[in-house]
Coordinates of C-alpha atoms in Angstrom, one line a residue:
Chain A
M6 CA 94.6 -74.7 5.4
L7 CA 94.4 -75.3 9.1
P8 CA 95.9 -78.5 10.4
R9 CA 93.2 -80.8 11.5
P10 CA 93.5 -82.8 14.7
T11 CA 94.2 -86.4 13.9
S12 CA 92.6 -89.5 15.4
H13 CA 94.3 -91.8 17.8
S14 CA 91.6 -94.3 17.4
K15 CA 92.8 -97.8 16.6
A16 CA 89.8 -98.5 14.6
L17 CA 90.5 -95.6 12.3
G18 CA 94.3 -95.9 12.3
P19 CA 96.8 -93.2 12.9
G20 CA 96.8 -90.0 11.1
V21 CA 93.2 -90.2 9.9
A22 CA 90.8 -87.4 10.7
G23 CA 87.8 -89.4 12.0
P24 CA 84.3 -88.1 11.9
E25 CA 84.2 -87.5 15.7
L26 CA 87.1 -85.1 15.2
A27 CA 85.7 -83.2 12.2
V28 CA 84.7 -80.4 14.6
A29 CA 87.6 -78.6 16.1
T30 CA 87.9 -79.5 19.7
S31 CA 89.3 -76.6 21.5
A32 CA 90.0 -77.4 25.1
V33 CA 89.2 -73.8 26.1
Q34 CA 85.6 -72.7 25.9
A35 CA 84.7 -69.1 25.4
G36 CA 82.8 -69.0 28.7
P37 CA 81.1 -71.2 31.2
P38 CA 78.5 -73.6 29.7
K39 CA 75.2 -71.9 29.1
A40 CA 72.3 -72.8 31.3
S41 CA 70.5 -74.0 28.1
A42 CA 73.0 -76.8 27.8
Q43 CA 71.3 -78.6 30.7
Q44 CA 67.8 -77.9 29.7
P45 CA 65.6 -80.4 27.9
L46 CA 65.3 -80.0 24.2
S47 CA 61.5 -79.8 24.5
G48 CA 61.8 -76.3 25.9
A49 CA 60.3 -77.4 29.2
D50 CA 61.8 -76.0 32.4
S51 CA 64.5 -78.3 33.6
F52 CA 63.8 -79.9 36.9
M53 CA 65.1 -77.9 39.9
V54 CA 64.4 -77.7 43.5
D55 CA 62.5 -74.5 44.2
P56 CA 65.3 -72.4 45.7
H57 CA 62.8 -70.6 47.9
C58 CA 62.0 -73.8 49.7
I59 CA 65.5 -74.3 50.8
A60 CA 67.0 -70.8 51.0
D61 CA 64.1 -68.5 52.1
P62 CA 63.5 -69.1 55.8
A63 CA 60.1 -67.3 55.4
R64 CA 58.8 -70.1 53.2
Q65 CA 59.1 -72.9 55.6
H66 CA 55.5 -72.7 56.6
T67 CA 54.6 -75.0 53.7
Q68 CA 56.9 -77.7 55.1
Y69 CA 55.1 -78.3 58.4
P70 CA 51.4 -79.2 59.0
Y71 CA 49.4 -76.7 61.1
V72 CA 45.8 -77.7 61.2
T73 CA 45.6 -81.5 60.9
G74 CA 43.1 -84.3 60.8
T75 CA 43.9 -87.7 62.3
S76 CA 43.5 -91.2 61.1
V77 CA 41.1 -92.3 58.3
L78 CA 39.9 -95.9 58.0
G79 CA 38.5 -97.8 55.0
I80 CA 37.3 -101.4 54.5
K81 CA 35.7 -103.3 51.6
Y82 CA 32.5 -105.3 52.2
K83 CA 29.9 -107.1 50.2
D84 CA 28.3 -104.2 48.4
G85 CA 31.2 -101.8 48.2
V86 CA 33.5 -99.7 50.4
L87 CA 33.2 -98.0 53.8
V88 CA 35.3 -95.1 54.8
A89 CA 35.2 -93.4 58.2
C90 CA 37.0 -90.7 60.2
D91 CA 36.3 -88.0 62.8
T92 CA 35.5 -84.4 62.0
L93 CA 38.3 -82.7 64.0
G94 CA 40.7 -80.2 62.6
A95 CA 43.4 -80.0 65.3
Y96 CA 45.7 -77.0 65.7
G97 CA 48.7 -78.8 67.3
S98 CA 47.0 -80.4 70.3
T99 CA 44.2 -77.9 70.4
K100 CA 40.8 -79.2 69.2
R101 CA 40.4 -76.1 67.1
Y102 CA 37.8 -76.9 64.4
K103 CA 35.2 -79.5 65.3
S104 CA 33.1 -79.9 62.2
V105 CA 35.5 -80.4 59.4
E106 CA 34.4 -82.8 56.6
R107 CA 37.4 -84.9 55.8
I108 CA 35.6 -87.2 53.4
K109 CA 34.7 -85.6 50.1
K110 CA 32.8 -86.9 47.1
V111 CA 34.8 -86.7 43.9
N112 CA 32.0 -88.0 41.6
D113 CA 29.2 -90.5 41.7
H114 CA 31.5 -93.4 42.3
V115 CA 34.6 -92.1 44.0
I116 CA 35.3 -90.5 47.4
I117 CA 38.5 -89.4 49.0
A118 CA 39.4 -88.9 52.6
A119 CA 42.4 -87.2 54.1
S120 CA 44.4 -87.1 57.3
G121 CA 47.1 -84.5 57.7
E122 CA 47.2 -80.8 56.8
L123 CA 43.6 -79.7 56.0
S124 CA 44.5 -76.7 53.8
D125 CA 46.6 -79.1 51.6
F126 CA 43.5 -81.3 51.4
Q127 CA 41.4 -78.4 50.2
H128 CA 44.0 -77.8 47.5
I129 CA 43.7 -81.5 46.4
I130 CA 40.0 -81.2 46.3
K131 CA 40.3 -78.2 44.0
L132 CA 42.5 -80.2 41.7
L133 CA 40.0 -83.0 41.6
D134 CA 37.2 -80.6 41.1
E135 CA 38.8 -79.3 38.0
L136 CA 39.1 -82.8 36.6
T137 CA 35.4 -83.6 37.5
T138 CA 34.3 -80.4 35.8
D139 CA 36.2 -81.3 32.7
D140 CA 34.4 -84.6 32.7
F141 CA 31.1 -82.8 33.0
R142 CA 32.0 -80.5 30.1
A143 CA 32.9 -83.4 27.8
D144 CA 29.4 -84.7 28.5
D145 CA 30.2 -88.1 27.1
G146 CA 29.0 -90.1 30.1
I147 CA 32.6 -91.0 31.1
S148 CA 34.0 -90.0 34.5
L149 CA 37.0 -90.8 36.5
G150 CA 37.1 -94.2 38.3
P151 CA 38.7 -94.7 41.6
Q152 CA 41.9 -96.3 40.1
E153 CA 42.3 -93.2 37.9
V154 CA 41.9 -90.8 40.8
Y155 CA 44.3 -93.0 42.9
A156 CA 47.0 -93.0 40.1
Y157 CA 46.5 -89.2 39.6
L158 CA 47.0 -88.5 43.3
C159 CA 50.1 -90.7 43.5
R160 CA 51.7 -88.6 40.8
V161 CA 50.6 -85.3 42.4
M162 CA 52.0 -86.3 45.8
Y163 CA 55.2 -87.6 44.4
N164 CA 55.7 -84.6 42.2
R165 CA 55.3 -82.2 45.1
R166 CA 57.7 -84.3 47.2
N167 CA 60.3 -83.9 44.4
K168 CA 59.8 -80.1 44.7
M169 CA 60.7 -80.4 48.3
D170 CA 57.3 -79.0 49.1
P171 CA 55.1 -81.9 49.8
L172 CA 51.3 -81.9 50.4
W173 CA 51.1 -83.0 54.0
N174 CA 48.4 -85.6 53.7
S175 CA 47.8 -89.3 53.7
L176 CA 44.8 -89.9 51.4
I177 CA 42.4 -92.7 51.1
V178 CA 40.7 -93.3 47.8
A179 CA 37.6 -95.5 47.7
G180 CA 35.0 -96.3 45.1
I181 CA 33.5 -98.5 42.5
E182 CA 34.8 -98.7 38.9
P183 CA 32.1 -97.1 36.7
P184 CA 30.6 -99.5 34.2
H185 CA 32.1 -99.4 30.8
A186 CA 30.1 -98.0 28.0
G187 CA 27.5 -100.5 26.8
A188 CA 27.9 -102.7 29.9
S189 CA 25.2 -102.7 32.5
A190 CA 26.2 -102.5 36.2
E191 CA 24.8 -106.0 36.8
D192 CA 27.3 -107.6 34.4
V193 CA 30.1 -107.6 36.8
S194 CA 30.4 -108.7 40.4
T195 CA 30.8 -106.0 43.0
S196 CA 34.1 -107.4 44.4
D197 CA 35.7 -107.1 40.9
V198 CA 35.0 -103.3 40.7
T199 CA 35.5 -102.2 44.3
F200 CA 38.6 -100.2 44.9
L201 CA 40.3 -99.1 48.1
G202 CA 43.7 -97.5 48.2
M203 CA 46.0 -95.3 50.2
V204 CA 48.3 -92.5 49.0
G205 CA 51.0 -91.3 51.3
M206 CA 52.5 -87.8 51.7
I207 CA 55.5 -88.5 49.4
G208 CA 53.7 -90.6 46.8
T209 CA 53.9 -94.0 48.5
H210 CA 50.8 -96.0 47.8
Y211 CA 49.1 -99.3 48.2
S212 CA 45.7 -100.8 47.7
D213 CA 44.2 -103.5 49.8
S214 CA 40.9 -104.8 51.3
H215 CA 41.4 -102.5 54.2
V216 CA 43.5 -99.4 54.5
T217 CA 44.2 -96.9 57.1
T218 CA 46.3 -93.7 57.6
G219 CA 48.1 -92.4 60.6
F220 CA 47.7 -93.8 64.1
A221 CA 45.0 -96.2 62.8
S222 CA 47.7 -98.1 60.9
H223 CA 48.9 -99.4 64.2
L224 CA 45.6 -99.4 66.1
A225 CA 42.9 -100.4 63.7
R226 CA 44.6 -102.4 61.0
P227 CA 45.3 -105.5 63.2
L228 CA 41.6 -105.6 63.9
F229 CA 40.8 -105.4 60.2
R230 CA 43.3 -108.2 59.5
E231 CA 41.4 -110.4 61.9
A232 CA 37.8 -109.5 61.1
Q233 CA 37.5 -108.0 57.7
A234 CA 36.3 -110.0 54.8
D235 CA 35.4 -108.8 51.3
D236 CA 32.1 -110.6 51.4
M237 CA 31.0 -109.4 54.8
S238 CA 27.5 -107.9 55.2
E239 CA 27.0 -104.2 55.7
E240 CA 25.9 -104.5 59.3
A241 CA 29.0 -106.5 60.1
A242 CA 31.2 -104.0 58.3
V243 CA 29.7 -101.0 60.0
A244 CA 30.0 -102.8 63.4
L245 CA 33.7 -103.6 62.7
M246 CA 34.3 -100.0 61.6
H247 CA 32.7 -98.6 64.8
E248 CA 34.8 -100.9 66.9
A249 CA 37.9 -99.8 65.1
L250 CA 36.9 -96.1 65.5
R251 CA 36.3 -96.6 69.2
V252 CA 39.7 -98.3 69.6
C253 CA 41.4 -95.4 67.9
Y254 CA 39.4 -92.8 69.7
Y255 CA 40.3 -94.2 73.1
R256 CA 44.1 -94.0 72.4
D257 CA 44.5 -91.1 70.0
K258 CA 44.7 -87.7 71.7
Q259 CA 44.0 -85.7 68.6
S260 CA 40.7 -87.4 67.8
M261 CA 37.2 -86.7 68.9
N262 CA 33.9 -88.6 69.3
K263 CA 32.2 -87.1 66.2
F264 CA 32.5 -89.3 63.2
Q265 CA 31.4 -89.5 59.6
L266 CA 30.8 -92.7 57.8
A267 CA 30.8 -92.8 54.0
K268 CA 29.9 -95.7 51.7
V269 CA 30.2 -96.2 48.0
T270 CA 28.1 -98.9 46.4
K271 CA 26.8 -99.5 42.9
E272 CA 23.9 -97.2 43.9
G273 CA 26.3 -94.3 44.4
V274 CA 28.0 -92.3 47.2
S275 CA 26.5 -91.5 50.6
I276 CA 28.3 -89.6 53.3
S277 CA 26.6 -89.7 56.7
E278 CA 25.9 -86.7 58.9
P279 CA 28.3 -86.6 61.9
Y280 CA 27.4 -88.8 64.8
A281 CA 28.9 -89.9 68.1
L282 CA 29.6 -93.4 69.3
D283 CA 28.8 -94.9 72.7
V284 CA 32.0 -94.9 74.6
Q285 CA 33.0 -96.2 78.0
W286 CA 35.9 -94.9 80.0
D287 CA 35.6 -96.9 83.2
F288 CA 37.8 -99.8 82.2
K289 CA 40.0 -100.8 85.0
M290 CA 43.1 -100.5 82.9
F291 CA 42.1 -97.0 81.9
S292 CA 41.7 -95.7 85.4
Q293 CA 44.8 -97.5 86.8
P294 CA 46.9 -98.2 83.7
T295 CA 50.1 -99.0 85.7
K296 CA 48.7 -101.1 88.5
W297 CA 50.7 -104.3 89.0
A298 CA 53.1 -103.2 86.4
V299 CA 56.7 -103.8 87.1
G300 CA 58.3 -100.7 88.7
A301 CA 55.0 -98.9 89.1
W302 CA 53.6 -97.8 92.4
Chain B
M30 CA 36.8 -54.3 -7.7
S31 CA 33.2 -55.2 -8.4
G32 CA 30.6 -56.7 -6.3
I33 CA 29.0 -55.5 -3.1
G34 CA 32.1 -54.8 -1.0
T35 CA 33.9 -53.0 -3.8
G36 CA 37.3 -53.1 -2.2
Y37 CA 36.3 -52.3 1.3
D38 CA 35.4 -55.9 2.3
L39 CA 38.9 -57.5 2.3
S40 CA 39.8 -56.8 6.0
V41 CA 38.2 -55.7 9.2
T42 CA 40.7 -52.8 9.5
T43 CA 39.0 -50.8 6.7
Y44 CA 35.7 -49.1 7.0
S45 CA 33.6 -48.7 3.9
P46 CA 32.7 -45.0 3.1
D47 CA 29.3 -45.5 4.7
G48 CA 30.8 -46.8 7.9
K49 CA 30.5 -50.5 7.6
V50 CA 33.0 -53.2 8.4
F51 CA 32.0 -55.8 5.7
Q52 CA 33.9 -58.7 7.1
T53 CA 31.9 -58.4 10.3
D54 CA 28.7 -58.3 8.3
Y55 CA 29.7 -61.4 6.3
A56 CA 30.4 -63.2 9.6
Q57 CA 26.9 -62.3 10.7
K58 CA 25.6 -63.7 7.4
A59 CA 27.3 -67.0 8.0
V60 CA 25.3 -67.1 11.2
D61 CA 22.0 -66.1 9.5
N62 CA 22.4 -68.9 7.0
S63 CA 22.8 -71.6 9.7
S64 CA 20.0 -73.7 11.1
T65 CA 18.0 -72.1 13.8
A66 CA 18.9 -71.8 17.5
M67 CA 16.7 -70.3 20.1
G68 CA 16.6 -69.6 23.8
I69 CA 13.9 -68.7 26.3
K70 CA 14.3 -67.4 29.8
C71 CA 11.2 -68.2 31.7
K72 CA 10.0 -67.8 35.3
D73 CA 12.0 -70.8 36.7
G74 CA 14.9 -71.2 34.4
V75 CA 16.4 -71.1 30.9
V76 CA 15.8 -73.3 27.9
L77 CA 18.1 -73.6 24.9
A78 CA 16.9 -75.4 21.7
V79 CA 18.5 -75.9 18.3
E80 CA 17.3 -77.4 15.1
K81 CA 20.1 -79.6 13.9
L82 CA 19.9 -80.6 10.3
V83 CA 20.9 -84.3 9.7
L84 CA 23.6 -84.0 7.1
S85 CA 23.6 -87.7 6.2
K86 CA 21.5 -90.7 7.1
L87 CA 24.8 -92.5 7.9
L88 CA 25.6 -90.2 10.8
V89 CA 25.4 -91.6 14.3
E90 CA 22.4 -90.2 16.1
G91 CA 23.3 -87.2 18.2
S92 CA 26.6 -86.4 16.5
N93 CA 27.7 -82.9 15.7
R94 CA 26.3 -81.5 18.9
R95 CA 25.4 -77.8 18.9
I96 CA 24.7 -77.3 22.6
F97 CA 27.7 -77.6 25.0
N98 CA 28.4 -77.5 28.7
I99 CA 30.6 -74.6 29.6
D100 CA 30.6 -75.3 33.4
H101 CA 28.2 -76.9 35.7
H102 CA 26.0 -73.8 35.8
A103 CA 26.5 -72.6 32.2
G104 CA 25.7 -73.9 28.7
M105 CA 26.1 -72.6 25.2
A106 CA 24.2 -73.1 22.0
V107 CA 26.0 -72.1 18.8
A108 CA 24.8 -71.1 15.4
G109 CA 27.0 -70.5 12.4
L110 CA 30.2 -72.2 11.4
Q111 CA 30.4 -75.3 13.6
P112 CA 34.2 -75.5 13.9
D113 CA 34.3 -71.8 14.9
G114 CA 31.6 -72.6 17.4
R115 CA 33.7 -75.3 19.1
Q116 CA 36.6 -72.9 19.4
I117 CA 34.3 -70.3 21.1
V118 CA 33.0 -73.1 23.4
N119 CA 36.6 -74.0 24.3
R120 CA 37.4 -70.4 25.1
A121 CA 34.3 -70.0 27.2
Q122 CA 35.2 -73.2 29.1
D123 CA 38.7 -71.9 29.7
E124 CA 37.4 -68.6 31.0
A125 CA 35.1 -70.5 33.4
T126 CA 38.1 -72.6 34.6
Q127 CA 40.3 -69.6 35.0
Y128 CA 37.7 -67.6 36.9
K129 CA 37.0 -70.5 39.2
S130 CA 40.7 -71.1 40.0
F131 CA 41.3 -67.4 40.6
Y132 CA 38.2 -66.4 42.6
G133 CA 37.2 -69.7 44.0
E134 CA 33.7 -69.5 42.8
S135 CA 31.8 -70.1 39.5
I136 CA 31.9 -67.4 36.9
P137 CA 28.8 -65.2 36.9
G138 CA 26.7 -65.0 33.8
S139 CA 27.5 -61.3 33.1
V140 CA 31.2 -61.9 33.3
L141 CA 31.2 -65.0 31.2
C142 CA 29.2 -63.2 28.5
E143 CA 31.5 -60.2 28.6
R144 CA 34.6 -62.3 28.3
V145 CA 33.2 -64.3 25.3
A146 CA 32.1 -61.0 23.8
S147 CA 35.6 -59.4 24.2
Y148 CA 37.2 -62.5 22.7
K149 CA 35.0 -62.3 19.6
H150 CA 35.4 -58.6 19.4
A151 CA 39.2 -59.0 19.2
F152 CA 38.8 -60.7 15.9
N153 CA 37.2 -57.6 14.4
L154 CA 40.3 -55.5 15.0
Y155 CA 43.2 -56.9 12.9
W156 CA 43.6 -57.3 9.2
S157 CA 45.1 -60.7 9.7
M158 CA 42.1 -62.0 11.5
R159 CA 38.8 -63.4 10.3
P160 CA 35.9 -62.7 12.7
Y161 CA 34.3 -65.9 14.1
G162 CA 31.2 -66.8 12.1
V163 CA 29.3 -67.7 15.2
S164 CA 26.6 -66.4 17.4
S165 CA 26.4 -68.0 20.8
L166 CA 23.4 -68.3 23.1
L167 CA 24.5 -68.5 26.7
A168 CA 22.4 -70.0 29.4
V169 CA 23.8 -69.3 32.8
H170 CA 22.6 -69.6 36.4
D171 CA 24.2 -67.8 39.3
K172 CA 23.1 -67.1 42.8
A173 CA 23.2 -63.3 42.4
A174 CA 21.2 -62.9 39.1
G175 CA 19.4 -66.3 38.9
P176 CA 18.8 -67.8 35.5
Q177 CA 20.0 -65.7 32.5
L178 CA 20.1 -65.8 28.8
Y179 CA 22.7 -64.0 26.7
L180 CA 23.4 -63.7 23.0
V181 CA 26.9 -62.9 21.8
E182 CA 27.2 -62.0 18.1
P183 CA 30.3 -62.2 15.8
S184 CA 30.9 -58.5 16.1
G185 CA 31.3 -58.8 19.9
I186 CA 27.9 -57.3 20.6
A187 CA 26.2 -59.0 23.5
H188 CA 22.8 -58.6 25.1
R189 CA 20.8 -60.2 27.8
Y190 CA 17.4 -61.5 26.6
Y191 CA 14.1 -63.0 27.7
G192 CA 13.9 -64.9 24.5
T193 CA 15.8 -64.7 21.2
A194 CA 16.7 -66.7 18.1
V195 CA 19.5 -66.9 15.6
G196 CA 19.9 -68.6 12.2
K197 CA 17.6 -69.1 9.2
G198 CA 14.3 -69.1 11.0
R199 CA 15.1 -66.3 13.5
Q200 CA 12.4 -63.9 12.3
S201 CA 9.6 -66.3 12.5
V202 CA 10.8 -67.7 15.9
K203 CA 11.0 -64.2 17.3
T204 CA 7.4 -63.3 16.2
E205 CA 6.3 -66.7 17.6
I206 CA 7.9 -66.3 21.0
E207 CA 7.0 -62.6 21.4
R208 CA 3.5 -63.6 22.4
L209 CA 4.8 -65.7 25.3
K210 CA 4.6 -64.4 28.8
F211 CA 8.1 -65.2 30.0
D212 CA 7.4 -64.4 33.6
Q213 CA 4.5 -66.9 33.7
I214 CA 5.6 -70.0 31.8
S215 CA 7.6 -72.7 33.4
C216 CA 10.6 -74.5 31.9
R217 CA 8.6 -77.6 31.1
Q218 CA 6.1 -75.4 29.1
A219 CA 9.0 -73.6 27.4
V220 CA 10.4 -76.9 26.2
V221 CA 7.1 -77.6 24.5
E222 CA 7.0 -74.1 23.1
C223 CA 10.5 -74.4 21.7
A224 CA 9.7 -77.7 20.0
K225 CA 6.5 -76.3 18.5
T226 CA 8.2 -73.2 17.3
L227 CA 11.2 -75.0 15.7
Y228 CA 8.9 -77.5 14.0
K229 CA 6.7 -74.8 12.7
V230 CA 9.7 -72.8 11.4
H231 CA 11.3 -75.9 9.9
E232 CA 8.2 -77.1 8.1
E233 CA 8.9 -75.6 4.7
S234 CA 12.3 -77.1 4.2
G235 CA 11.2 -80.7 4.7
K236 CA 14.7 -81.8 5.5
P237 CA 15.2 -84.3 8.3
F238 CA 16.4 -82.7 11.6
E239 CA 17.1 -83.5 15.2
L240 CA 15.9 -81.4 18.0
E241 CA 18.5 -80.7 20.6
M242 CA 17.4 -79.1 23.9
S243 CA 19.1 -78.2 27.2
W244 CA 18.0 -76.4 30.3
I245 CA 19.0 -74.9 33.6
C246 CA 16.2 -75.1 36.2
E247 CA 15.4 -76.5 39.6
E248 CA 14.6 -79.9 38.0
S249 CA 18.1 -80.1 36.7
G250 CA 19.5 -79.1 40.0
W251 CA 20.4 -75.7 38.6
K252 CA 22.9 -77.4 36.4
H253 CA 23.1 -77.1 32.7
A254 CA 21.8 -80.4 31.4
R255 CA 20.2 -81.9 28.3
V256 CA 16.5 -82.1 28.6
P257 CA 15.6 -85.7 29.4
A258 CA 14.9 -87.7 26.3
E259 CA 11.3 -88.6 27.2
L260 CA 10.4 -84.9 27.7
V261 CA 11.9 -84.0 24.3
A262 CA 10.0 -86.9 22.7
E263 CA 6.8 -85.7 24.3
A264 CA 7.4 -82.1 23.2
E265 CA 8.1 -83.3 19.7
Q266 CA 4.9 -85.3 19.6
Q267 CA 2.9 -82.2 20.7
A268 CA 4.8 -80.1 18.1
K269 CA 4.0 -82.6 15.3
A270 CA 0.3 -82.7 16.4
A271 CA 0.1 -78.9 16.4
A272 CA 1.7 -78.8 12.9
E273 CA -0.8 -81.3 11.6
E274 CA -3.7 -79.4 13.1
S275 CA -2.7 -76.2 11.4
D276 CA -2.4 -78.2 8.2
M277 CA -6.0 -79.3 8.5
E278 CA -7.0 -75.7 9.0
D279 CA -5.3 -74.6 5.7

């Protein structure tokens, strides 16, 4: 009979073979630990950073944006949500594509809009399209609400960040929660069901009465903080939005004067045709920005 | 070793001496015994209709659906074993998803039909498999071929039709719709024709049934959709009136 290792545990007392030592504990393993030792019991692939992302210099194209859209703006108002952005797809500083729709309808009560890499946005649309099609197939009258789309996108963005291969977008999700089965749309007040949220490139997210992405977070959001109210009329909301778009357009090099305005109300989704805003460039401070400034000439 | 199959009907891997695969035939029989399903391809779309027997008065109205959405542009009506049918529907939906994600556009009718047919056919090849006891009517619209109607049978046979029917009343339905001019009637007319035909075919059994109808046409935005309830009700009324009228004549 082989001698069994003895326990040095005080609880068990000396010389007793404890249960934890019932298996021979050889200090020398036959080989290095198998890869399977680190893998989850479920059989799923263990998490790892895609080695190509780091090692293969040829794959770095997914890690920088190429064709990008600039800021997106969204505000709540009395009847629902407004979202607006321009239609430019910029290739670096080149105004390369001038009619890109950056606001997309997900279903009858949700829209999303994106700034950042436009090909990544197309991929996101594809993902959402599959979800919408699944809803259509189930044919049970239930479809995704804005909160669900928002939560889903948060997970997608964060997951891709973890793979060191992020989707290069900031997204705005806007919509109205669809009425529950059996409840009519009139039962709840609009402000209770309106949703507006932002999902960032690495999964950061927040929802608020007014949200913005990109440059507009600095340029437009202060205006919204001053003037936006959840119970403002549509005219006032559109006017505020136009003012904010104008402010952004004047100062953002990668924007253009061709905007789309989308709104979601209880009646559904409508995305406007592109249109231009009246702009004025002959402000004194525009023509002579440094006049009277200290150190200027 | 007695009975009709006499030893050759236990698996699909054995032909009978006169060249039959009995298991496949039996699967077809399961379809022939089910309640009727029919489809019509007319000048401006496709209409699917099924006669759904109400198994119990306690069932919620509209349960045990027999017409399903496959994709926005495709729908399927099934006749035969209902659980098998749902499996086929799932498969068709997966095929549609796969095609869309690979090619970036919706699956064409001919491809969908072929893929469903291949899938069913695979179950006629191995002794360990039971062929699906389901015939599926596929209504599809695509840009290249317009509205189309296909029938895929348990053996994996698939054909494109102007109008066809499966299930108990298939013979009478076929004779009934053979007189229709498919290139002249509209979807709205076809809905009424389907209701009339199914009511007529059903007449003898006297059991309660629900009429389930879907279509793909301009009115539905070229999407597969259930025919609006008021249109179905109207068609049913006309069908009942027609049935009564023919009773008077008798």
